Amino acid sequence: MADFQGYIILFLVWLVSTILVRVIITKARNKVRLPPSPLALPIIGHLHLLGPLPHQAFHKLAKRYGPLIHLYLGSVPCVVASTPEMAKEFLKTHESSFANRPQMTAVDYLTYGSADFSFAPYGPYWKFMKKVCMTQLLGGRTLDQFLPVRHEEIKRFLNLMLKKADRSEAVEVAGELMKLTNNVISRMTMGQRCSESENEADEIRKLVTETAELTGKFNLSDYIWFCKNLDLQGFGKRLKKVRDKFDNMMDRIIKEHEEARKEGKREGDVVKDLLDMLLDISEDKSSEFRLTRENIKAFILDIFAAGTDASALTIEWALSELINNPNIMNKAREEIDTAVGKTRLVEESDINNLPYLQAVVKETLRLHSSPLAVRESTHRCTINGYDIPEKTQLFVNIWAIGRDPKYWENPLEFKPERFLSEDGSGSVNIQLDVRGQNFHFMPFGSGRRGCPGTSLAMQIIQATLAAMIQCFEWKVDGKDGTVDMEEGPGLTLPRAQHLICVPVARFSPLPS
């Protein structure tokens, strides 16, 4: 009987405690005015609403709940901004409160504990690397020095396409573009292609693709507290395999560079590669920061992931749109033929004289750039009358903003003319720059944590696409000769189905 009474007392204590805790939590929440939110489920919060394409799911929720919504992804509080006005509030007005990126398991592991630049915490090291990026590693002078590399690799790509055209052979466009951008980045960062062995080079490209996939997926370990030390999705083994491969490659290449530097073999090089520049900083005793081996590896991984995958996908999306819009393809080709002629290959120096081509690339980026900008709050702040607590993850839906009918007439239509000046001159509208000064067009992000490689990406994308338009017709299988435009999952917004074309040579401005 005494035992039974004890159980009753324990039950009553538990019941009262539970009621009190709920009352306290409810009062605390009432004091904090959060943005609108759909009904959450226990434990998983709103994760069930996301699906394989979170940017599209966020867009549907924004249509119902408004331009700023509050979600719980598992136990992690998040807000989603889906209009230019909301993006400006977070990325400009309150930028200092959202200068950090959230720490994600996959990214943290692959970047040696966020020792890179893109995901490093906002602070002295990040500021130092930003300055180094803009003045040395990715500055205008360095990019100009690597112009011959980009030109050589584009010609190499075009010669391969000419061989395919001679045999009327189909081409998986994304794969060949990945080889091109991978070779450009490899030669810029390490002074060599990843490998002259095709098998090893393919392994490197797979590594880059898998890195983008792993860092672009929602990992339950990041969002559900009791899954933190579990690997329910099998990411752990894949992450280890990817980093081990990259680590082995970088150890070998860094060792080769260090040995060559000791022997003075690299002193006469006309152009230092980015790895040499990073090693210079690491050896400079007067430098504000002495870079570690992990800093160098992580930075190289940043350049590979951003410069290889995203640029190749943008060119693939642009070609897909042009195939589906032959009148736009013809207009872009006529512009190139008029400005450049048919006796030489279009080059980067011609791009300023090709405003319609620039508009085609911008229109592609409006519809098909990386869909989400991700940040995390370091301070509590008030936005649009709502409280945003500290440690809240922010998703700016760039994909939805690019389709906002308030700013874009017929937003789903591929119309490059919207990026040309309205004065009748046919020049590019400089008010719609890709660097995100206007918050209704920011394909590379905006503010302090905007992409530092924007100039390099635009040089590769514009010059390669122009050459592909100039030299070839692109034929696809199918009754109507059009391309399916369905999106696939991933951080850099790949196509759901690879674009496969047969190149048909118009003429060859390249030597035999």
XYZ file of N, CA, C and O in Angstrom, residues 261-394:
536
model
N 60.083 24.192 -54.307
C 60.428 25.507 -53.756
C 61.795 25.468 -53.078
O 62.581 26.407 -53.206
N 62.085 24.381 -52.372
C 63.387 24.251 -51.707
C 64.524 24.210 -52.717
O 65.611 24.738 -52.486
N 64.266 23.558 -53.835
C 65.292 23.433 -54.864
C 65.339 24.637 -55.795
O 66.151 24.687 -56.710
N 64.439 25.599 -55.557
C 64.429 26.816 -56.373
C 63.864 26.635 -57.761
O 64.009 27.503 -58.619
N 63.172 25.491 -57.981
C 62.651 25.221 -59.320
C 61.466 26.107 -59.685
O 61.145 26.261 -60.849
N 60.792 26.672 -58.683
C 59.586 27.442 -58.977
C 59.847 28.950 -58.973
O 58.961 29.742 -59.214
N 61.095 29.341 -58.673
C 61.392 30.771 -58.578
C 61.312 31.458 -59.929
O 61.020 32.639 -60.019
N 61.596 30.708 -60.997
C 61.570 31.325 -62.317
C 60.223 31.272 -62.996
O 60.073 31.738 -64.118
N 59.252 30.693 -62.318
C 57.907 30.619 -62.914
C 57.366 32.006 -63.189
O 57.470 32.901 -62.351
N 56.799 32.195 -64.360
C 56.215 33.496 -64.706
C 54.979 33.762 -63.860
O 54.768 34.865 -63.360
N 54.154 32.731 -63.680
C 52.912 32.876 -62.926
C 52.903 31.877 -61.770
O 53.019 30.681 -61.990
N 52.768 32.376 -60.568
C 52.602 31.487 -59.418
C 51.179 30.959 -59.399
O 50.234 31.704 -59.673
N 51.036 29.680 -59.067
C 49.684 29.178 -58.884
C 49.193 29.542 -57.485
O 49.961 30.037 -56.647
N 47.901 29.312 -57.228
C 47.315 29.734 -55.953
C 47.928 28.989 -54.774
O 48.044 29.548 -53.675
N 48.324 27.735 -54.986
C 48.959 26.980 -53.911
C 50.282 27.615 -53.507
O 50.594 27.707 -52.319
N 51.056 28.069 -54.487
C 52.301 28.772 -54.166
C 52.026 30.037 -53.358
O 52.755 30.363 -52.418
N 50.987 30.761 -53.746
C 50.640 31.989 -53.012
C 50.265 31.664 -51.566
O 50.660 32.376 -50.637
N 49.504 30.592 -51.389
C 49.108 30.194 -50.031
C 50.319 29.735 -49.217
O 50.427 30.033 -48.021
N 51.241 29.017 -49.856
C 52.461 28.594 -49.159
C 53.324 29.802 -48.791
O 53.955 29.815 -47.728
N 53.348 30.808 -49.665
C 54.071 32.043 -49.335
C 53.530 32.659 -48.056
O 54.286 33.085 -47.175
N 52.211 32.716 -47.954
C 51.582 33.306 -46.765
C 51.893 32.460 -45.533
O 52.172 32.990 -44.458
N 51.850 31.142 -45.690
C 52.095 30.258 -44.546
C 53.532 30.363 -44.037
O 53.802 30.109 -42.858
N 54.461 30.743 -44.924
C 55.874 30.843 -44.548
C 56.295 32.262 -44.158
O 57.427 32.470 -43.700
N 55.385 33.215 -44.342
C 55.695 34.619 -44.053
C 55.545 34.886 -42.551
O 54.421 34.927 -42.032
N 56.661 35.080 -41.865
C 56.621 35.280 -40.418
C 55.970 36.602 -40.029
O 55.532 36.774 -38.891
N 55.914 37.546 -40.959
C 55.304 38.848 -40.653
C 53.819 38.887 -40.980
O 53.152 39.901 -40.746
N 53.289 37.776 -41.531
C 51.881 37.742 -41.911
C 50.990 37.826 -40.681
O 51.316 37.297 -39.616
N 49.858 38.475 -40.844
C 48.894 38.605 -39.743
C 48.440 37.234 -39.254
O 48.217 37.031 -38.061
N 48.297 36.276 -40.189
C 47.955 34.899 -39.843
C 48.917 33.969 -40.579
O 49.182 34.157 -41.767
N 49.432 32.982 -39.893
C 50.254 31.935 -40.501
C 49.324 30.780 -40.854
O 48.797 30.098 -39.969
N 49.101 30.579 -42.128
C 48.174 29.541 -42.560
C 48.723 28.154 -42.240
O 49.902 27.879 -42.458
N 47.859 27.285 -41.741
C 48.224 25.897 -41.468
C 48.018 25.060 -42.719
O 47.400 25.494 -43.704
N 48.505 23.814 -42.677
C 48.282 22.891 -43.786
C 46.787 22.665 -43.999
O 46.316 22.582 -45.135
N 46.033 22.623 -42.902
C 44.576 22.424 -43.011
C 43.906 23.641 -43.639
O 42.960 23.491 -44.431
N 44.344 24.853 -43.308
C 43.801 26.056 -43.937
C 43.986 26.004 -45.447
O 43.068 26.332 -46.219
N 45.178 25.601 -45.868
C 45.497 25.560 -47.300
C 44.642 24.513 -48.012
O 44.033 24.784 -49.056
N 44.561 23.316 -47.452
C 43.754 22.259 -48.072
C 42.289 22.673 -48.158
O 41.630 22.467 -49.191
N 41.778 23.241 -47.077
C 40.358 23.617 -47.038
C 40.057 24.712 -48.051
O 39.007 24.708 -48.699
N 40.981 25.667 -48.204
C 40.763 26.738 -49.183
C 40.765 26.178 -50.603
O 39.924 26.560 -51.435
N 41.691 25.271 -50.900
C 41.730 24.650 -52.230
C 40.430 23.893 -52.498
O 39.883 23.922 -53.603
N 39.898 23.205 -51.464
C 38.621 22.506 -51.628
C 37.507 23.489 -51.957
O 36.652 23.215 -52.809
N 37.489 24.646 -51.292
C 36.509 25.692 -51.604
C 36.541 26.052 -53.088
O 35.506 26.122 -53.763
N 37.760 26.311 -53.584
C 37.923 26.738 -54.973
C 37.465 25.640 -55.929
O 36.778 25.897 -56.925
N 37.837 24.385 -55.623
C 37.418 23.271 -56.471
C 35.902 23.141 -56.506
O 35.294 23.043 -57.576
N 35.278 23.124 -55.329
C 33.840 22.885 -55.255
C 33.055 24.001 -55.933
O 32.106 23.748 -56.693
N 33.433 25.256 -55.655
C 32.687 26.392 -56.212
C 33.020 26.621 -57.679
O 32.140 26.902 -58.493
N 34.295 26.509 -58.041
C 34.719 26.856 -59.392
C 34.469 25.790 -60.425
O 34.403 26.080 -61.619
N 34.356 24.537 -59.991
C 34.178 23.432 -60.941
C 32.709 23.134 -61.188
O 32.224 23.214 -62.314
N 31.995 22.804 -60.137
C 30.625 22.313 -60.264
C 29.659 23.408 -60.697
O 28.913 23.265 -61.670
N 29.664 24.529 -59.967
C 28.670 25.574 -60.219
C 28.815 26.181 -61.611
O 27.817 26.419 -62.306
N 30.040 26.434 -62.052
C 30.251 27.049 -63.372
C 29.791 26.106 -64.482
O 29.124 26.530 -65.438
N 30.142 24.823 -64.362
C 29.736 23.854 -65.381
C 28.213 23.739 -65.465
O 27.639 23.690 -66.561
N 27.552 23.718 -64.315
C 26.090 23.599 -64.302
C 25.421 24.828 -64.901
O 24.406 24.715 -65.597
N 25.973 26.011 -64.636
C 25.386 27.230 -65.204
C 25.456 27.215 -66.721
O 24.483 27.572 -67.416
N 26.591 26.779 -67.274
C 26.720 26.695 -68.734
C 25.739 25.665 -69.292
O 25.104 25.888 -70.335
N 25.587 24.539 -68.597
C 24.648 23.502 -69.042
C 23.212 24.023 -69.035
O 22.450 23.786 -69.990
N 22.821 24.748 -67.984
C 21.477 25.328 -67.936
C 21.288 26.354 -69.064
O 20.224 26.406 -69.703
N 22.316 27.187 -69.304
C 22.211 28.203 -70.358
C 22.009 27.543 -71.720
O 21.149 27.969 -72.516
N 22.789 26.496 -72.016
C 22.637 25.805 -73.299
C 21.261 25.157 -73.406
O 20.635 25.167 -74.476
N 20.769 24.608 -72.299
C 19.422 24.010 -72.297
C 18.371 25.045 -72.658
O 17.460 24.776 -73.469
N 18.461 26.231 -72.053
C 17.497 27.293 -72.353
C 17.600 27.734 -73.810
O 16.585 27.995 -74.469
N 18.814 27.829 -74.325
C 18.998 28.273 -75.715
C 18.460 27.243 -76.702
O 17.895 27.610 -77.738
N 18.616 25.968 -76.402
C 18.058 24.931 -77.278
C 16.537 25.020 -77.298
O 15.903 24.854 -78.359
N 15.946 25.304 -76.141
C 14.483 25.422 -76.070
C 13.970 26.742 -76.630
O 12.770 26.901 -76.834
N 14.870 27.681 -76.855
C 14.487 28.997 -77.394
C 15.389 29.324 -78.583
O 16.304 30.159 -78.486
N 15.168 28.669 -79.715
C 16.069 28.833 -80.874
C 16.180 30.265 -81.370
O 17.229 30.651 -81.908
N 15.125 31.069 -81.188
C 15.219 32.474 -81.626
C 16.257 33.234 -80.797
O 16.987 34.089 -81.314
N 16.346 32.900 -79.501
C 17.338 33.537 -78.637
C 18.734 33.029 -78.989
O 19.700 33.804 -79.034
N 18.850 31.728 -79.260
C 20.124 31.156 -79.697
C 20.610 31.867 -80.967
O 21.784 32.271 -81.068
N 19.712 32.056 -81.946
C 20.097 32.706 -83.206
C 20.527 34.148 -82.978
O 21.490 34.625 -83.600
N 19.822 34.845 -82.088
C 20.169 36.241 -81.813
C 21.548 36.341 -81.167
O 22.352 37.218 -81.518
N 21.839 35.440 -80.226
C 23.155 35.438 -79.576
C 24.248 35.091 -80.583
O 25.331 35.688 -80.572
N 23.962 34.146 -81.478
C 24.957 33.736 -82.480
C 25.213 34.862 -83.482
O 26.371 35.115 -83.876
N 24.164 35.535 -83.901
C 24.324 36.661 -84.837
C 25.172 37.766 -84.209
O 25.998 38.386 -84.885
N 24.975 38.024 -82.921
C 25.769 39.044 -82.246
C 27.251 38.668 -82.266
O 28.119 39.524 -82.545
N 27.550 37.391 -81.993
C 28.950 36.939 -81.987
C 29.535 37.026 -83.383
O 30.669 37.506 -83.576
N 28.779 36.567 -84.390
C 29.276 36.612 -85.765
C 29.554 38.040 -86.205
O 30.533 38.308 -86.915
N 28.717 38.964 -85.790
C 28.901 40.371 -86.180
C 30.092 41.002 -85.475
O 30.900 41.707 -86.091
N 30.206 40.766 -84.172
C 31.258 41.415 -83.377
C 32.622 40.750 -83.532
O 33.653 41.430 -83.464
N 32.620 39.424 -83.745
C 33.882 38.679 -83.767
C 34.238 38.202 -85.165
O 35.407 38.144 -85.530
N 33.237 37.854 -85.958
C 33.484 37.311 -87.286
C 33.578 35.803 -87.253
O 33.349 35.164 -86.224
N 33.973 35.243 -88.405
C 34.037 33.787 -88.529
C 35.447 33.297 -88.845
O 35.629 32.179 -89.332
N 36.427 34.117 -88.553
C 37.805 33.727 -88.854
C 38.628 33.458 -87.600
O 39.754 32.989 -87.689
N 38.071 33.762 -86.431
C 38.801 33.503 -85.186
C 37.808 33.129 -84.083
O 36.603 33.381 -84.194
N 38.352 32.554 -83.038
C 37.531 32.133 -81.903
C 37.226 33.323 -80.998
O 38.089 34.164 -80.728
N 35.979 33.388 -80.533
C 35.606 34.419 -79.575
C 36.457 34.271 -78.313
O 36.771 33.159 -77.887
N 36.852 35.397 -77.722
C 37.706 35.380 -76.534
C 37.096 36.229 -75.428
O 36.132 36.970 -75.650
N 37.691 36.150 -74.243
C 37.184 36.922 -73.101
C 37.187 38.422 -73.391
O 36.307 39.150 -72.937
N 38.172 38.883 -74.149
C 38.257 40.317 -74.451
C 37.102 40.795 -75.318
O 36.850 41.999 -75.417
N 36.371 39.874 -75.933
C 35.225 40.237 -76.772
C 33.937 40.408 -75.968
O 32.956 40.961 -76.478
N 33.925 39.907 -74.747
C 32.663 39.836 -73.994
C 32.033 41.217 -73.816
O 30.799 41.358 -73.890
N 32.832 42.244 -73.584
C 32.274 43.603 -73.407
C 31.504 44.063 -74.634
O 30.643 44.942 -74.535
N 31.802 43.506 -75.799
C 31.109 43.867 -77.036
C 29.955 42.921 -77.354
O 29.413 42.962 -78.455
N 29.607 42.061 -76.376
C 28.526 41.091 -76.580
C 27.474 41.249 -75.482
O 27.285 40.359 -74.633
N 26.751 42.365 -75.468
C 25.772 42.600 -74.395
C 24.648 41.579 -74.371
O 24.143 41.240 -73.296
N 24.241 41.067 -75.529
C 23.138 40.098 -75.526
C 23.592 38.785 -74.902
O 22.842 38.153 -74.153
N 24.818 38.380 -75.194
C 25.362 37.182 -74.558
C 25.406 37.360 -73.040
O 25.040 36.454 -72.280
N 25.862 38.523 -72.578
C 25.883 38.794 -71.136
C 24.479 38.687 -70.544
O 24.297 38.171 -69.437
N 23.500 39.184 -71.294
C 22.115 39.130 -70.816
C 21.618 37.685 -70.744
O 20.858 37.323 -69.837
N 22.043 36.844 -71.707
C 21.672 35.426 -71.684
C 22.203 34.763 -70.416
O 21.500 34.001 -69.741
N 23.455 35.065 -70.063
C 24.053 34.472 -68.866
C 23.331 34.965 -67.613
O 23.030 34.179 -66.702
N 23.022 36.239 -67.548
C 22.320 36.767 -66.382
C 20.927 36.169 -66.240
O 20.485 35.850 -65.126
N 20.248 36.005 -67.351
C 18.907 35.408 -67.295
C 18.991 33.955 -66.838
O 18.118 33.473 -66.100
N 20.044 33.262 -67.249
C 20.261 31.894 -66.772
C 20.482 31.884 -65.261
O 19.916 31.061 -64.534
N 21.301 32.810 -64.772
C 21.588 32.885 -63.334
C 20.346 33.274 -62.535
O 20.173 32.841 -61.395
N 19.471 34.076 -63.125
C 18.221 34.447 -62.436
C 17.387 33.211 -62.149
O 16.798 33.075 -61.065
N 17.347 32.292 -63.105
C 16.468 31.130 -62.996
C 17.160 29.889 -62.429
O 16.504 29.022 -61.859
N 18.479 29.809 -62.572
C 19.146 28.536 -62.291
C 20.438 28.655 -61.478
O 21.321 27.815 -61.611
N 20.555 29.654 -60.631
C 21.751 29.752 -59.783
C 21.550 28.949 -58.500
O 20.475 28.382 -58.264
N 22.579 28.882 -57.658
C 22.433 28.208 -56.361
C 21.231 28.798 -55.643
O 21.138 30.020 -55.477
N 20.286 27.970 -55.175
C 18.965 28.470 -54.783
C 18.878 29.147 -53.423
O 17.966 29.937 -53.206
N 19.806 28.844 -52.503
C 19.658 29.348 -51.134
C 20.953 29.988 -50.639
O 22.040 29.443 -50.839
N 20.824 31.139 -49.988
C 21.927 31.729 -49.220
C 21.652 31.419 -47.752
O 20.553 31.667 -47.257
N 22.632 30.847 -47.071
C 22.420 30.357 -45.700
C 23.309 31.136 -44.732
O 24.507 31.298 -44.963
N 22.717 31.614 -43.660
C 23.442 32.350 -42.617
C 22.929 31.890 -41.248
O 21.990 31.107 -41.144
N 23.531 32.436 -40.195
C 23.079 32.155 -38.837
C 23.228 33.415 -37.994
O 24.236 34.127 -38.108
N 22.231 33.696 -37.172
C 22.260 34.924 -36.372
C 23.222 34.784 -35.191
O 23.273 33.745 -34.529
N 23.979 35.830 -34.949
C 24.878 35.875 -33.788
C 24.317 36.763 -32.687
O 24.815 36.737 -31.568
N 23.285 37.551 -33.013
C 22.645 38.427 -32.027
C 21.130 38.377 -32.232
O 20.649 38.131 -33.330
N 20.417 38.633 -31.181
C 18.966 38.767 -31.299
C 18.654 40.099 -31.973
O 19.290 41.118 -31.702
N 17.700 40.090 -32.869
C 17.335 41.340 -33.547
C 15.843 41.291 -33.904
O 15.184 40.263 -33.803
N 15.323 42.446 -34.319
C 13.918 42.567 -34.708
C 13.859 42.933 -36.181
O 14.467 43.920 -36.605
N 13.124 42.138 -36.953
C 13.003 42.360 -38.393
C 11.534 42.312 -38.786
O 10.838 41.333 -38.491
N 11.093 43.395 -39.406
C 9.699 43.489 -39.855
C 8.713 43.292 -38.706
O 7.628 42.747 -38.884
N 9.123 43.720 -37.504
C 8.266 43.608 -36.331
C 8.337 42.269 -35.620
O 7.668 42.071 -34.602
N 9.152 41.350 -36.132
C 9.270 40.028 -35.529
C 10.618 39.875 -34.826
O 11.637 40.422 -35.273
N 10.618 39.099 -33.747
C 11.850 38.812 -33.016
C 12.571 37.638 -33.669
O 11.968 36.592 -33.924
N 13.867 37.819 -33.917
C 14.700 36.744 -34.447
C 15.751 36.429 -33.387
O 16.679 37.211 -33.175
N 15.620 35.310 -32.683
C 16.553 34.998 -31.599
C 17.962 34.679 -32.115
O 18.174 34.409 -33.305
N 18.901 34.712 -31.200
C 20.271 34.301 -31.505
C 20.286 32.822 -31.902
O 19.431 32.049 -31.489
N 21.258 32.453 -32.743
C 21.435 31.069 -33.202
C 20.264 30.578 -34.053
O 19.939 29.380 -34.068
N 19.617 31.505 -34.751
C 18.563 31.126 -35.696
C 19.167 31.027 -37.088
O 19.871 31.938 -37.533
N 18.916 29.928 -37.771
C 19.418 29.789 -39.130
C 18.542 30.583 -40.097
O 17.321 30.611 -39.961
N 19.204 31.209 -41.065
C 18.514 32.010 -42.072
C 18.692 31.366 -43.439
O 19.810 31.020 -43.830
